[in-house]
Short mmCIF file of C-alpha atoms and ligand atoms in Angstrom, two decimals:
data_model
loop_
_atom_site.label_atom_id
_atom_site.label_comp_id
_atom_site.label_asym_id
_atom_site.label_seq_id
_atom_site.Cartn_x
_atom_site.Cartn_y
_atom_site.Cartn_z
CA MET A 1 60.48 151.22 80.87
CA TRP A 2 63.30 150.49 83.34
CA ASN A 3 62.35 153.28 85.67
CA LEU A 4 65.28 152.79 88.02
CA ARG A 5 64.92 156.22 89.54
CA TYR A 6 61.48 155.37 90.81
CA ARG A 7 62.21 151.75 91.50
CA PHE A 8 65.40 152.24 93.42
CA SER A 9 63.93 155.01 95.50
CA ALA A 10 60.85 152.96 96.28
CA GLY A 11 62.95 149.90 97.03
CA ALA A 12 65.32 151.90 99.16
CA LYS A 13 62.43 153.25 101.20
CA ARG A 14 61.39 149.71 101.94
CA PHE A 15 64.92 148.80 102.91
CA GLY A 16 65.06 151.78 105.21
CA ALA A 17 67.95 153.43 103.36
CA SER A 18 68.39 157.09 104.16
CA ARG A 19 67.45 159.71 101.59
CA SER A 20 70.82 161.44 101.79
CA ARG A 21 72.65 158.20 100.95
CA LEU A 22 70.62 157.91 97.77
CA GLN A 23 70.64 161.40 96.38
CA GLY A 24 73.89 161.05 94.45
CA ARG A 25 72.79 157.73 93.14
CA ASP A 26 69.40 159.04 92.03
CA LEU A 27 71.24 161.53 89.84
CA ARG A 28 73.33 158.78 88.29
CA LEU A 29 70.27 156.62 87.73
CA SER A 30 68.45 159.28 85.81
CA TRP A 31 70.63 158.68 82.78
CA GLN A 32 70.38 154.88 82.89
CA ARG A 33 69.14 153.38 79.67
CA GLU A 34 65.50 152.51 79.26
CA ASN A 35 63.86 149.16 78.50
CA ALA A 36 66.59 147.20 80.17
CA LEU A 37 64.83 144.17 81.58
CA ARG A 38 67.07 142.69 84.25
CA HIS A 39 67.71 138.98 84.71
CA ILE A 40 68.69 137.42 88.01
CA ALA A 41 69.78 133.80 88.53
CA ILE A 42 69.52 132.50 92.08
CA ILE A 43 71.36 129.27 92.77
CA GLY A 44 69.59 127.33 95.50
CA SER A 45 65.87 127.15 96.25
CA GLY A 46 66.05 127.10 100.05
CA PRO A 47 65.02 129.96 102.35
CA ALA A 48 67.88 132.26 101.30
CA GLY A 49 67.05 131.69 97.63
CA TYR A 50 63.33 132.32 97.88
CA TYR A 51 63.64 135.33 100.18
CA THR A 52 66.02 136.82 97.60
CA ALA A 53 63.54 136.09 94.81
CA GLU A 54 60.77 137.71 96.86
CA ALA A 55 62.91 140.78 97.53
CA ALA A 56 63.85 141.11 93.84
CA GLN A 57 60.24 140.96 92.86
CA LYS A 58 59.26 143.59 95.41
CA ALA A 59 62.09 145.91 94.44
CA PHE A 60 62.02 145.61 90.66
CA GLY A 61 58.46 144.39 89.94
CA ASP A 62 57.81 143.74 86.29
CA GLU A 63 61.27 144.81 85.21
CA VAL A 64 62.95 141.67 86.53
CA ARG A 65 62.95 137.98 85.63
CA VAL A 66 64.24 135.62 88.29
CA ASP A 67 65.28 132.01 87.71
CA VAL A 68 65.74 129.94 90.87
CA PHE A 69 68.00 126.94 90.19
CA ASP A 70 68.32 123.78 92.25
CA ARG A 71 70.38 120.65 91.70
CA LEU A 72 67.45 118.57 93.01
CA PRO A 73 64.17 118.25 91.12
CA VAL A 74 62.40 119.47 94.29
CA PRO A 75 62.55 122.93 95.88
CA TYR A 76 63.04 124.40 99.37
CA GLY A 77 66.51 123.12 100.33
CA LEU A 78 66.94 123.11 104.09
CA ILE A 79 63.20 123.37 104.69
CA ARG A 80 62.73 119.99 103.05
CA SER A 81 65.91 118.21 104.05
CA GLY A 82 67.35 120.06 107.05
CA VAL A 83 64.48 121.13 109.31
CA ALA A 84 63.49 118.19 111.52
CA PRO A 85 60.58 116.11 110.23
CA ASP A 86 58.70 116.60 113.52
CA HIS A 87 58.91 120.39 113.16
CA GLN A 88 56.14 120.74 110.59
CA SER A 89 55.16 124.23 111.71
CA ILE A 90 58.64 125.50 110.71
CA LYS A 91 58.34 123.71 107.37
CA GLY A 92 55.07 125.60 106.80
CA VAL A 93 57.11 128.64 105.67
CA SER A 94 57.41 126.92 102.28
CA ARG A 95 53.87 128.15 101.55
CA ARG A 96 55.29 131.66 101.47
CA TYR A 97 58.03 130.56 99.06
CA GLU A 98 55.41 128.88 96.89
CA LYS A 99 53.62 132.19 96.52
CA THR A 100 56.83 133.71 95.18
CA ALA A 101 57.55 130.67 93.01
CA LEU A 102 54.13 130.90 91.37
CA SER A 103 54.40 134.58 90.47
CA ASP A 104 54.85 135.41 86.80
CA ASN A 105 58.37 136.78 87.01
CA VAL A 106 59.91 133.99 89.05
CA ARG A 107 60.47 130.44 87.88
CA PHE A 108 61.97 127.28 89.37
CA VAL A 109 64.65 125.51 87.35
CA GLY A 110 65.19 122.14 89.04
CA ASN A 111 67.53 119.23 88.35
CA VAL A 112 70.33 121.51 87.13
CA THR A 113 73.70 121.53 88.90
CA ILE A 114 75.60 124.78 88.56
CA GLY A 115 79.30 124.09 88.21
CA GLU A 116 78.56 120.82 86.37
CA ASP A 117 75.67 121.20 83.91
CA VAL A 118 76.30 124.92 83.47
CA THR A 119 79.26 126.98 84.65
CA ILE A 120 79.10 130.15 86.68
CA ALA A 121 80.77 132.00 83.80
CA GLU A 122 78.01 130.86 81.43
CA LEU A 123 75.34 132.07 83.84
CA GLY A 124 77.21 135.35 84.23
CA ALA A 125 77.03 135.85 80.48
CA LEU A 126 73.27 135.27 80.47
CA TYR A 127 72.10 137.00 83.65
CA ASP A 128 72.80 140.49 85.02
CA ALA A 129 73.24 139.13 88.52
CA VAL A 130 73.95 135.64 89.84
CA VAL A 131 73.18 135.05 93.52
CA LEU A 132 74.59 131.98 95.26
CA ALA A 133 72.11 130.71 97.83
CA THR A 134 73.64 127.26 98.05
CA GLY A 135 73.70 127.02 101.85
CA ALA A 136 76.28 124.97 103.71
CA PRO A 137 75.52 121.35 102.88
CA GLN A 138 78.86 119.81 103.88
CA ASP A 139 79.82 118.69 107.36
CA ARG A 140 82.59 120.45 109.18
CA GLN A 141 85.03 117.58 109.62
CA LEU A 142 85.54 116.00 113.01
CA ASP A 143 89.29 116.05 112.86
CA ILE A 144 90.25 113.26 115.28
CA PRO A 145 91.65 109.74 114.80
CA GLY A 146 88.97 107.14 114.09
CA ALA A 147 86.52 109.61 112.52
CA ASP A 148 86.42 107.35 109.45
CA LEU A 149 85.16 104.29 111.38
CA ALA A 150 81.82 102.82 110.34
CA ASN A 151 78.72 104.19 112.11
CA VAL A 152 80.33 107.61 112.59
CA PHE A 153 78.40 110.27 110.70
CA GLY A 154 78.34 113.99 110.25
CA SER A 155 75.01 115.69 110.87
CA ALA A 156 74.53 116.63 107.19
CA ALA A 157 74.54 112.93 106.36
CA PHE A 158 72.52 111.78 109.38
CA VAL A 159 69.89 114.54 109.15
CA GLY A 160 69.80 114.04 105.36
CA TRP A 161 69.13 110.33 105.99
CA TYR A 162 66.09 110.77 108.22
CA ASN A 163 64.85 113.60 106.03
CA GLY A 164 65.13 111.58 102.80
CA HIS A 165 67.80 113.62 100.98
CA PRO A 166 68.71 111.53 97.90
CA GLN A 167 72.44 111.86 98.65
CA PHE A 168 72.07 110.21 102.06
CA ALA A 169 69.04 107.94 101.70
CA ASP A 170 71.31 104.84 101.64
CA LEU A 171 73.27 105.75 104.79
CA ALA A 172 71.81 102.82 106.77
CA PRO A 173 73.09 103.74 110.25
CA ASP A 174 73.25 100.78 112.61
CA LEU A 175 70.97 101.53 115.57
CA SER A 176 71.34 98.08 117.13
CA GLY A 177 73.78 99.18 119.86
CA LYS A 178 73.13 100.75 123.24
CA THR A 179 74.85 104.16 123.29
CA ALA A 180 74.75 106.98 120.78
CA VAL A 181 77.15 109.90 121.23
CA VAL A 182 76.09 113.19 119.70
CA ILE A 183 78.95 115.71 119.48
CA GLY A 184 78.13 119.42 119.74
CA MET A 185 75.72 121.52 121.78
CA GLY A 186 73.73 123.29 119.08
CA ASN A 187 70.17 122.85 117.82
CA VAL A 188 71.23 120.21 115.31
CA ALA A 189 72.58 118.06 118.17
CA LEU A 190 69.19 118.49 119.87
CA ASP A 191 67.35 117.48 116.69
CA VAL A 192 69.46 114.34 116.33
CA ALA A 193 69.11 113.36 120.01
CA ARG A 194 65.35 113.92 119.92
CA ILE A 195 64.84 111.94 116.71
CA LEU A 196 66.86 109.04 118.17
CA ALA A 197 64.78 109.15 121.36
CA LYS A 198 61.24 109.41 120.03
CA THR A 199 58.73 106.58 119.93
CA GLU A 200 56.92 105.75 116.71
CA ALA A 201 53.75 107.37 118.07
CA GLU A 202 55.67 110.61 118.62
CA PHE A 203 56.39 110.77 114.89
CA ALA A 204 52.67 111.00 114.09
CA GLY A 205 52.07 114.01 111.86
CA SER A 206 55.75 114.23 110.88
CA ASP A 207 57.18 113.57 107.43
CA ILE A 208 60.06 111.39 108.60
CA VAL A 209 60.82 109.05 105.71
CA GLY A 210 59.77 105.40 105.87
CA HIS A 211 63.31 103.97 105.87
CA ALA A 212 64.24 106.07 108.93
CA LEU A 213 61.03 105.26 110.79
CA ASP A 214 61.63 101.53 110.22
CA ALA A 215 65.19 101.78 111.52
CA LEU A 216 64.16 103.86 114.56
CA ARG A 217 61.34 101.43 115.38
CA ALA A 218 63.93 98.65 115.63
CA SER A 219 66.48 100.80 117.50
CA THR A 220 67.89 99.44 120.77
CA ILE A 221 69.62 102.65 121.82
CA GLU A 222 69.04 103.40 125.49
CA ARG A 223 71.63 106.07 126.24
CA ILE A 224 72.26 109.22 124.23
CA VAL A 225 75.24 111.31 125.33
CA ILE A 226 75.40 114.91 124.11
CA LEU A 227 79.01 115.99 124.29
CA GLY A 228 79.96 119.65 124.70
CA ARG A 229 83.53 120.90 124.91
CA ARG A 230 82.41 123.93 126.89
CA GLY A 231 79.88 124.50 129.69
CA PRO A 232 76.18 125.27 130.15
CA HIS A 233 76.80 129.00 129.63
CA GLN A 234 78.24 128.34 126.16
CA ILE A 235 75.51 126.16 124.66
CA MET A 236 74.09 127.13 121.28
CA MET A 237 70.72 125.48 122.01
CA THR A 238 67.54 127.56 121.96
CA PRO A 239 64.82 127.29 124.64
CA LYS A 240 62.00 125.88 122.52
CA GLU A 241 64.17 123.07 121.18
CA LEU A 242 65.65 122.32 124.63
CA GLY A 243 62.18 122.30 126.16
CA GLU A 244 61.09 119.56 123.78
CA LEU A 245 63.72 117.27 125.25
CA GLY A 246 61.96 117.42 128.60
CA GLU A 247 58.66 116.25 127.15
CA LEU A 248 59.57 112.98 125.48
CA ALA A 249 57.51 109.84 126.08
CA ARG A 250 60.29 107.36 126.77
CA ALA A 251 63.36 109.54 127.29
CA ALA A 252 64.52 111.94 129.99
CA PRO A 253 67.38 114.43 129.89
CA HIS A 254 69.97 114.40 132.63
CA VAL A 255 72.55 116.99 133.66
CA ASP A 256 75.16 116.52 136.38
CA LEU A 257 74.61 119.19 139.06
CA ARG A 258 78.38 119.62 139.39
CA ASP A 259 78.57 120.98 135.83
CA LEU A 260 76.34 123.95 136.61
CA PRO A 261 77.84 127.36 137.39
CA PRO A 262 76.43 129.30 140.37
CA GLU A 263 72.88 130.44 139.54
CA ALA A 264 73.74 134.09 140.18
CA ASP A 265 76.13 133.96 137.20
CA ASP A 266 73.15 133.50 134.84
CA ALA A 267 72.28 137.18 135.33
CA ILE A 268 74.90 138.29 132.81
CA LEU A 269 73.54 136.06 130.02
CA GLU A 270 71.40 137.43 127.20
CA PRO A 271 67.72 136.52 127.81
CA GLY A 272 67.48 133.65 125.26
CA LEU A 273 70.57 131.90 126.59
CA ARG A 274 69.47 132.51 130.17
CA LYS A 275 66.19 130.72 129.39
CA SER A 276 68.11 127.81 127.88
CA VAL A 277 70.38 127.59 130.92
CA THR A 278 67.32 127.61 133.20
CA LEU A 279 66.01 124.59 131.28
CA VAL A 280 69.38 122.88 131.65
CA ARG A 281 69.19 123.54 135.41
CA GLY A 282 65.75 121.91 135.35
CA PHE A 283 67.23 118.80 133.71
CA ALA A 284 69.68 118.53 136.62
CA ALA A 285 66.76 118.58 139.05
CA VAL A 286 64.76 115.67 137.56
CA PRO A 287 64.48 113.11 140.39
CA GLU A 288 66.15 109.74 139.89
CA ASP A 289 62.88 107.76 140.18
CA ILE A 290 61.26 109.82 137.37
CA ARG A 291 64.31 109.26 135.18
CA ALA A 292 64.24 105.56 135.97
CA GLU A 293 60.72 105.33 134.53
CA LYS A 294 62.06 106.24 131.08
CA ARG A 295 63.83 103.71 128.91
CA ILE A 296 66.23 106.19 127.33
CA GLU A 297 68.54 108.60 129.13
CA ILE A 298 69.77 111.72 127.34
CA GLU A 299 72.89 112.73 129.19
CA PHE A 300 74.54 116.13 128.82
CA ASP A 301 78.29 115.73 129.16
CA PHE A 302 79.76 119.24 129.53
CA PHE A 303 83.45 120.19 129.55
CA ALA A 304 84.23 117.16 127.41
CA GLN A 305 86.09 117.27 124.11
CA PRO A 306 86.43 114.29 121.78
CA VAL A 307 89.99 112.97 121.44
CA ARG A 308 89.65 109.80 119.33
CA LEU A 309 87.19 107.15 118.24
CA ILE A 310 88.01 103.54 118.82
CA GLY A 311 86.69 100.34 117.26
CA GLU A 312 87.34 97.35 115.03
CA GLY A 313 85.79 98.41 111.74
CA ALA A 314 82.85 100.15 113.39
CA VAL A 315 83.00 102.59 116.29
CA GLU A 316 82.85 101.05 119.78
CA ALA A 317 83.96 103.88 122.07
CA ILE A 318 85.02 107.49 122.18
CA GLU A 319 87.89 108.84 124.22
CA VAL A 320 87.09 112.21 125.72
CA GLU A 321 89.24 114.78 127.50
CA ARG A 322 87.96 116.93 130.34
CA THR A 323 88.26 120.64 129.68
CA GLU A 324 88.32 123.83 131.67
CA VAL A 325 86.74 126.95 130.26
CA THR A 326 88.55 130.23 130.77
CA ALA A 327 87.25 133.46 129.22
CA GLY A 328 84.93 131.36 127.06
CA ARG A 329 87.70 129.11 125.66
CA ALA A 330 87.97 125.39 126.32
CA LYS A 331 91.35 123.97 127.27
CA GLY A 332 92.12 120.28 127.74
CA THR A 333 93.08 119.26 131.29
CA GLY A 334 94.86 116.04 130.25
CA GLU A 335 92.31 113.93 132.13
CA THR A 336 90.64 111.49 129.72
CA TYR A 337 87.94 108.82 129.93
CA PHE A 338 86.06 106.52 127.58
CA ILE A 339 82.38 106.40 126.69
CA PRO A 340 81.14 103.25 124.93
CA ALA A 341 79.57 104.34 121.65
CA SER A 342 77.87 102.21 119.00
CA LEU A 343 76.85 105.27 116.97
CA VAL A 344 78.48 108.71 116.78
CA VAL A 345 76.88 111.72 115.11
CA SER A 346 79.01 114.80 114.95
CA CYS A 347 76.88 117.98 114.90
CA ILE A 348 79.66 120.56 114.87
CA GLY A 349 78.60 122.82 112.02
CA TYR A 350 78.68 122.99 108.24
CA ARG A 351 80.59 124.33 105.27
CA THR A 352 79.53 125.66 101.91
CA HIS A 353 80.36 123.54 98.88
CA PRO A 354 82.88 125.43 96.70
CA ILE A 355 81.95 126.11 93.06
CA PRO A 356 84.71 126.17 90.40
CA ASP A 357 85.95 129.72 89.69
CA VAL A 358 84.14 131.29 92.65
CA PRO A 359 86.47 132.81 95.32
CA PHE A 360 86.22 130.72 98.47
CA ASP A 361 87.16 131.48 102.07
CA GLU A 362 88.64 128.13 103.20
CA ARG A 363 88.95 129.09 106.84
CA GLN A 364 85.33 130.20 107.20
CA GLY A 365 84.01 127.52 104.84
CA ARG A 366 81.95 129.95 102.75
CA PHE A 367 82.29 132.12 99.66
CA ALA A 368 84.72 135.02 100.02
CA ASN A 369 82.46 138.07 100.01
CA ASP A 370 82.04 141.62 101.14
CA GLU A 371 78.53 141.93 102.62
CA GLY A 372 77.19 139.55 99.99
CA ARG A 373 79.22 140.85 97.03
CA ILE A 374 81.72 138.37 95.58
CA LEU A 375 82.56 139.96 92.21
CA PRO A 376 80.66 142.46 90.09
CA GLY A 377 77.43 140.65 89.21
CA LEU A 378 78.11 137.71 91.54
CA TYR A 379 76.62 137.68 95.05
CA CYS A 380 75.88 135.28 97.88
CA VAL A 381 73.21 135.09 100.58
CA GLY A 382 72.29 133.01 103.61
CA TRP A 383 74.71 130.41 104.92
CA ALA A 384 76.76 130.62 101.70
CA ARG A 385 77.43 134.24 102.67
CA ARG A 386 77.73 134.25 106.47
CA GLY A 387 78.19 130.63 107.49
CA PRO A 388 75.77 128.28 109.26
CA SER A 389 74.11 130.41 111.92
CA GLY A 390 70.75 131.93 112.75
CA THR A 391 67.21 130.81 112.11
CA ILE A 392 65.26 130.39 108.87
CA GLY A 393 64.01 133.96 109.34
CA THR A 394 67.57 135.35 109.43
CA ASN A 395 67.70 134.68 105.69
CA ARG A 396 64.97 137.20 104.97
CA PRO A 397 66.94 140.40 105.70
CA ASP A 398 69.87 138.71 103.98
CA GLY A 399 67.86 138.32 100.78
CA TYR A 400 66.54 141.87 100.93
CA SER A 401 70.00 143.27 101.57
CA VAL A 402 71.58 141.50 98.60
CA VAL A 403 68.83 142.79 96.32
CA GLU A 404 69.59 146.26 97.61
CA LYS A 405 73.23 145.69 96.63
CA ILE A 406 72.16 144.57 93.16
CA GLY A 407 70.06 147.73 92.86
CA GLU A 408 73.04 149.83 93.91
CA ASP A 409 75.32 148.08 91.41
CA ILE A 410 72.83 148.52 88.58
CA GLY A 411 72.62 152.19 89.53
CA ALA A 412 76.39 152.52 89.62
CA GLY A 413 76.67 150.92 86.19
CA THR A 414 78.86 148.00 87.36
CA LEU A 415 76.45 145.42 85.97
CA GLY A 416 76.52 146.73 82.42
CA ARG A 417 73.66 148.26 80.54
CA GLY A 418 71.28 145.29 80.47
CA GLY A 419 70.25 143.52 77.30
CA LYS A 420 71.36 140.07 78.47
CA ARG A 421 69.37 137.07 77.28
CA GLY A 422 68.38 135.70 80.69
CA ARG A 423 66.04 132.73 80.79
CA GLU A 424 65.61 132.62 77.01
CA GLY A 425 69.38 132.18 76.68
CA PHE A 426 69.44 129.57 79.44
CA ASP A 427 66.63 127.59 77.78
CA ALA A 428 68.62 127.50 74.53
CA LEU A 429 71.71 126.28 76.40
CA ALA A 430 69.69 123.65 78.29
CA ALA A 431 68.17 122.36 75.04
CA GLU A 432 71.60 122.24 73.39
CA ARG A 433 72.97 120.19 76.33
CA GLY A 434 69.90 118.00 76.70
CA LEU A 435 69.33 119.04 80.33
CA ASP A 436 66.17 117.57 81.84
CA VAL A 437 64.90 120.68 83.59
CA VAL A 438 62.18 120.24 86.22
CA THR A 439 59.72 123.13 86.44
CA PHE A 440 57.60 124.26 89.37
CA ARG A 441 54.57 122.71 87.69
CA ASP A 442 56.51 119.42 87.54
CA TRP A 443 57.33 119.79 91.25
CA LYS A 444 53.64 120.19 92.04
CA LYS A 445 53.06 116.79 90.37
CA ILE A 446 55.87 115.26 92.43
CA GLU A 447 54.41 116.85 95.55
CA GLU A 448 50.95 115.45 94.81
CA ALA A 449 52.43 111.96 94.37
CA GLU A 450 54.25 112.32 97.70
CA GLU A 451 51.04 113.39 99.40
CA ARG A 452 49.14 110.44 97.91
CA ALA A 453 51.81 108.05 99.23
CA ALA A 454 51.72 109.46 102.80
CA ARG A 455 51.25 107.17 105.82
CA GLU A 456 48.05 107.82 107.76
CA GLY A 457 48.34 111.18 109.51
CA ALA A 458 51.58 112.15 107.74
CA PRO A 459 51.71 115.08 105.31
CA ARG A 460 53.76 113.19 102.70
CA GLU A 461 56.06 110.29 102.01
CA LYS A 462 59.07 111.80 100.27
CA PHE A 463 60.71 110.29 97.25
CA VAL A 464 64.27 109.62 98.26
CA ASP A 465 65.86 109.17 94.88
CA ILE A 466 66.05 111.47 91.95
CA GLU A 467 64.86 108.94 89.38
CA ALA A 468 61.67 108.33 91.36
CA MET A 469 61.05 112.09 91.56
CA ILE A 470 61.45 112.44 87.81
CA ARG A 471 59.18 109.44 87.16
CA ALA A 472 56.46 111.00 89.34
CA ARG A 473 56.59 114.07 87.15
CA ASP A 474 56.26 112.16 83.86
P1 NAP B 1 75.98 125.47 116.10
O1 NAP B 1 74.79 126.09 116.69
O2 NAP B 1 77.06 126.34 115.62
O3 NAP B 1 76.57 124.43 117.17
C1 NAP B 1 77.73 123.70 116.89
C2 NAP B 1 78.22 123.02 118.15
O4 NAP B 1 79.33 122.21 117.80
C3 NAP B 1 78.71 123.99 119.22
O5 NAP B 1 78.28 123.51 120.48
C4 NAP B 1 80.23 123.90 119.09
O6 NAP B 1 80.92 124.10 120.29
C5 NAP B 1 80.39 122.46 118.70
N1 NAP B 1 81.67 122.19 118.05
C6 NAP B 1 82.20 122.80 116.96
N2 NAP B 1 83.38 122.25 116.64
C7 NAP B 1 83.60 121.28 117.55
C8 NAP B 1 84.64 120.36 117.75
N3 NAP B 1 85.69 120.32 116.94
N4 NAP B 1 84.55 119.50 118.79
C9 NAP B 1 83.49 119.53 119.62
N5 NAP B 1 82.47 120.37 119.47
C10 NAP B 1 82.52 121.25 118.45
O7 NAP B 1 75.60 124.58 114.83
P2 NAP B 1 74.38 123.62 114.49
O8 NAP B 1 73.83 122.94 115.68
O9 NAP B 1 74.88 122.82 113.35
O10 NAP B 1 73.27 124.61 113.95
C11 NAP B 1 73.48 125.41 112.78
C12 NAP B 1 72.44 126.51 112.74
O11 NAP B 1 71.15 125.97 112.45
C13 NAP B 1 72.30 127.25 114.06
O12 NAP B 1 72.07 128.60 113.82
C14 NAP B 1 71.07 126.60 114.66
O13 NAP B 1 70.40 127.40 115.61
C15 NAP B 1 70.23 126.38 113.41
N6 NAP B 1 69.22 125.35 113.67
C16 NAP B 1 68.03 125.75 114.18
C17 NAP B 1 67.08 124.80 114.48
C18 NAP B 1 65.76 125.24 115.04
O14 NAP B 1 65.57 126.45 115.19
N7 NAP B 1 64.87 124.35 115.39
C19 NAP B 1 67.32 123.45 114.27
C20 NAP B 1 68.56 123.07 113.77
C21 NAP B 1 69.51 124.04 113.47
P3 NAP B 1 81.66 125.50 120.57
O15 NAP B 1 80.57 126.47 120.84
O16 NAP B 1 82.53 125.19 121.72
O17 NAP B 1 82.44 125.83 119.30
#
């Protein structure tokens, strides 16, 4: 029986909703039809997707069936191909998602691209609710002349390359120059700088892919410039990640003392940022002789905005304009200078990939939505909902809140009276179209093959092309 009255109340208690808010709804729910099994399709098997699946299971129990789709034959999205390979403890959260994936009411549907293999409208006809958890896999464009030169990459591509994402496995960045410029002062910029700076020994225990490790082993880069258009008080870097930069075997961070605001001004910062700024101050205090012992310098260049990239075919230099920051906003001063650059990685944020027929907010680079609702029956979570910010854990309340919305909409009758075909209908469509669906059991075979192929001390050697993943399953 679809005991929504009980379910919604129980779910609402978990979500902390107030009793008074629910009373009217409880009355409406009492006449909802019975035996209406509900079907939810979640598009994207990263953190936002699996937290939503977990929340749906907790709220609706046996009365829900959840299908988690992914265009890759492997699950976990950003955990697999975004989180840095030397941050294995963060990647460990996938064990929690696996628990959800293995439960009876949730299944993984890999190797299916929504918008190509199956349309959103088709899913809408089969499932009561469709939740887009597709993240923000596209780079925000660096909109300056020369951005199309060779050896200039966005962070989605560069991070995807060292993490073995099939789309970027062939990127082949040239690391044979001397200076890499990393644009942006967020955690992705820190990841990229750290990966470029580490020795082979420092990758022990990581799952960096073989092609990236080979290229980094041969790298001749000795200067990494992290370019920020604003100042130390405006960095988006978190303390743990900044701290790692100070502990590298052959690289040392450097900050110009003149870029630091008076120490007393740190008092107004929120505690996390204040900690980060304290670390930045520490980088300015590293004595010259200690820095000289390290082969690689990681230089923070504050108040510096990129103007253009210069080179014959491949990038050779970047022209940068000094800025002044007033009330938090950077303004160019007209003073420019050049930094030689053999590699440029722009880490300036991401955008969600639009899906045909789904309303899109071009300016924000995400689906147009009202607290996760796009249209009746169509929702979004995670970065696809709010843009690329926050930690992995931020996706958890997101997932729970969208499931609450689905519960409310079922209660209000906006999702129809149930009776949709759900996964049975999808399976028929997939068979008709000859889609080669990869199941969670298949993924476990792929995973085992990756674990068998691991270098000594590494957790896995990832397959970096889709065909190889599928072969490992067969
Ligand atoms: P982010 O934190 O938003 O940082 C983007 C940086 O790019 C900012 O410094 C921004 O400067 C700069 N920027 C934007 N447009 C620019 C332009 N046109 N020219 C120059 N600079 C520009 O983004 P992110 O580093 O991509 O990280 C995304 C999210 O993932 C964040 O929430 C991050 O914390 C998270 N993440 C976490 C970890 C971790 O916890 N280990 C690792 C990686 C990522 P302004 O501030 O001046 O705009």
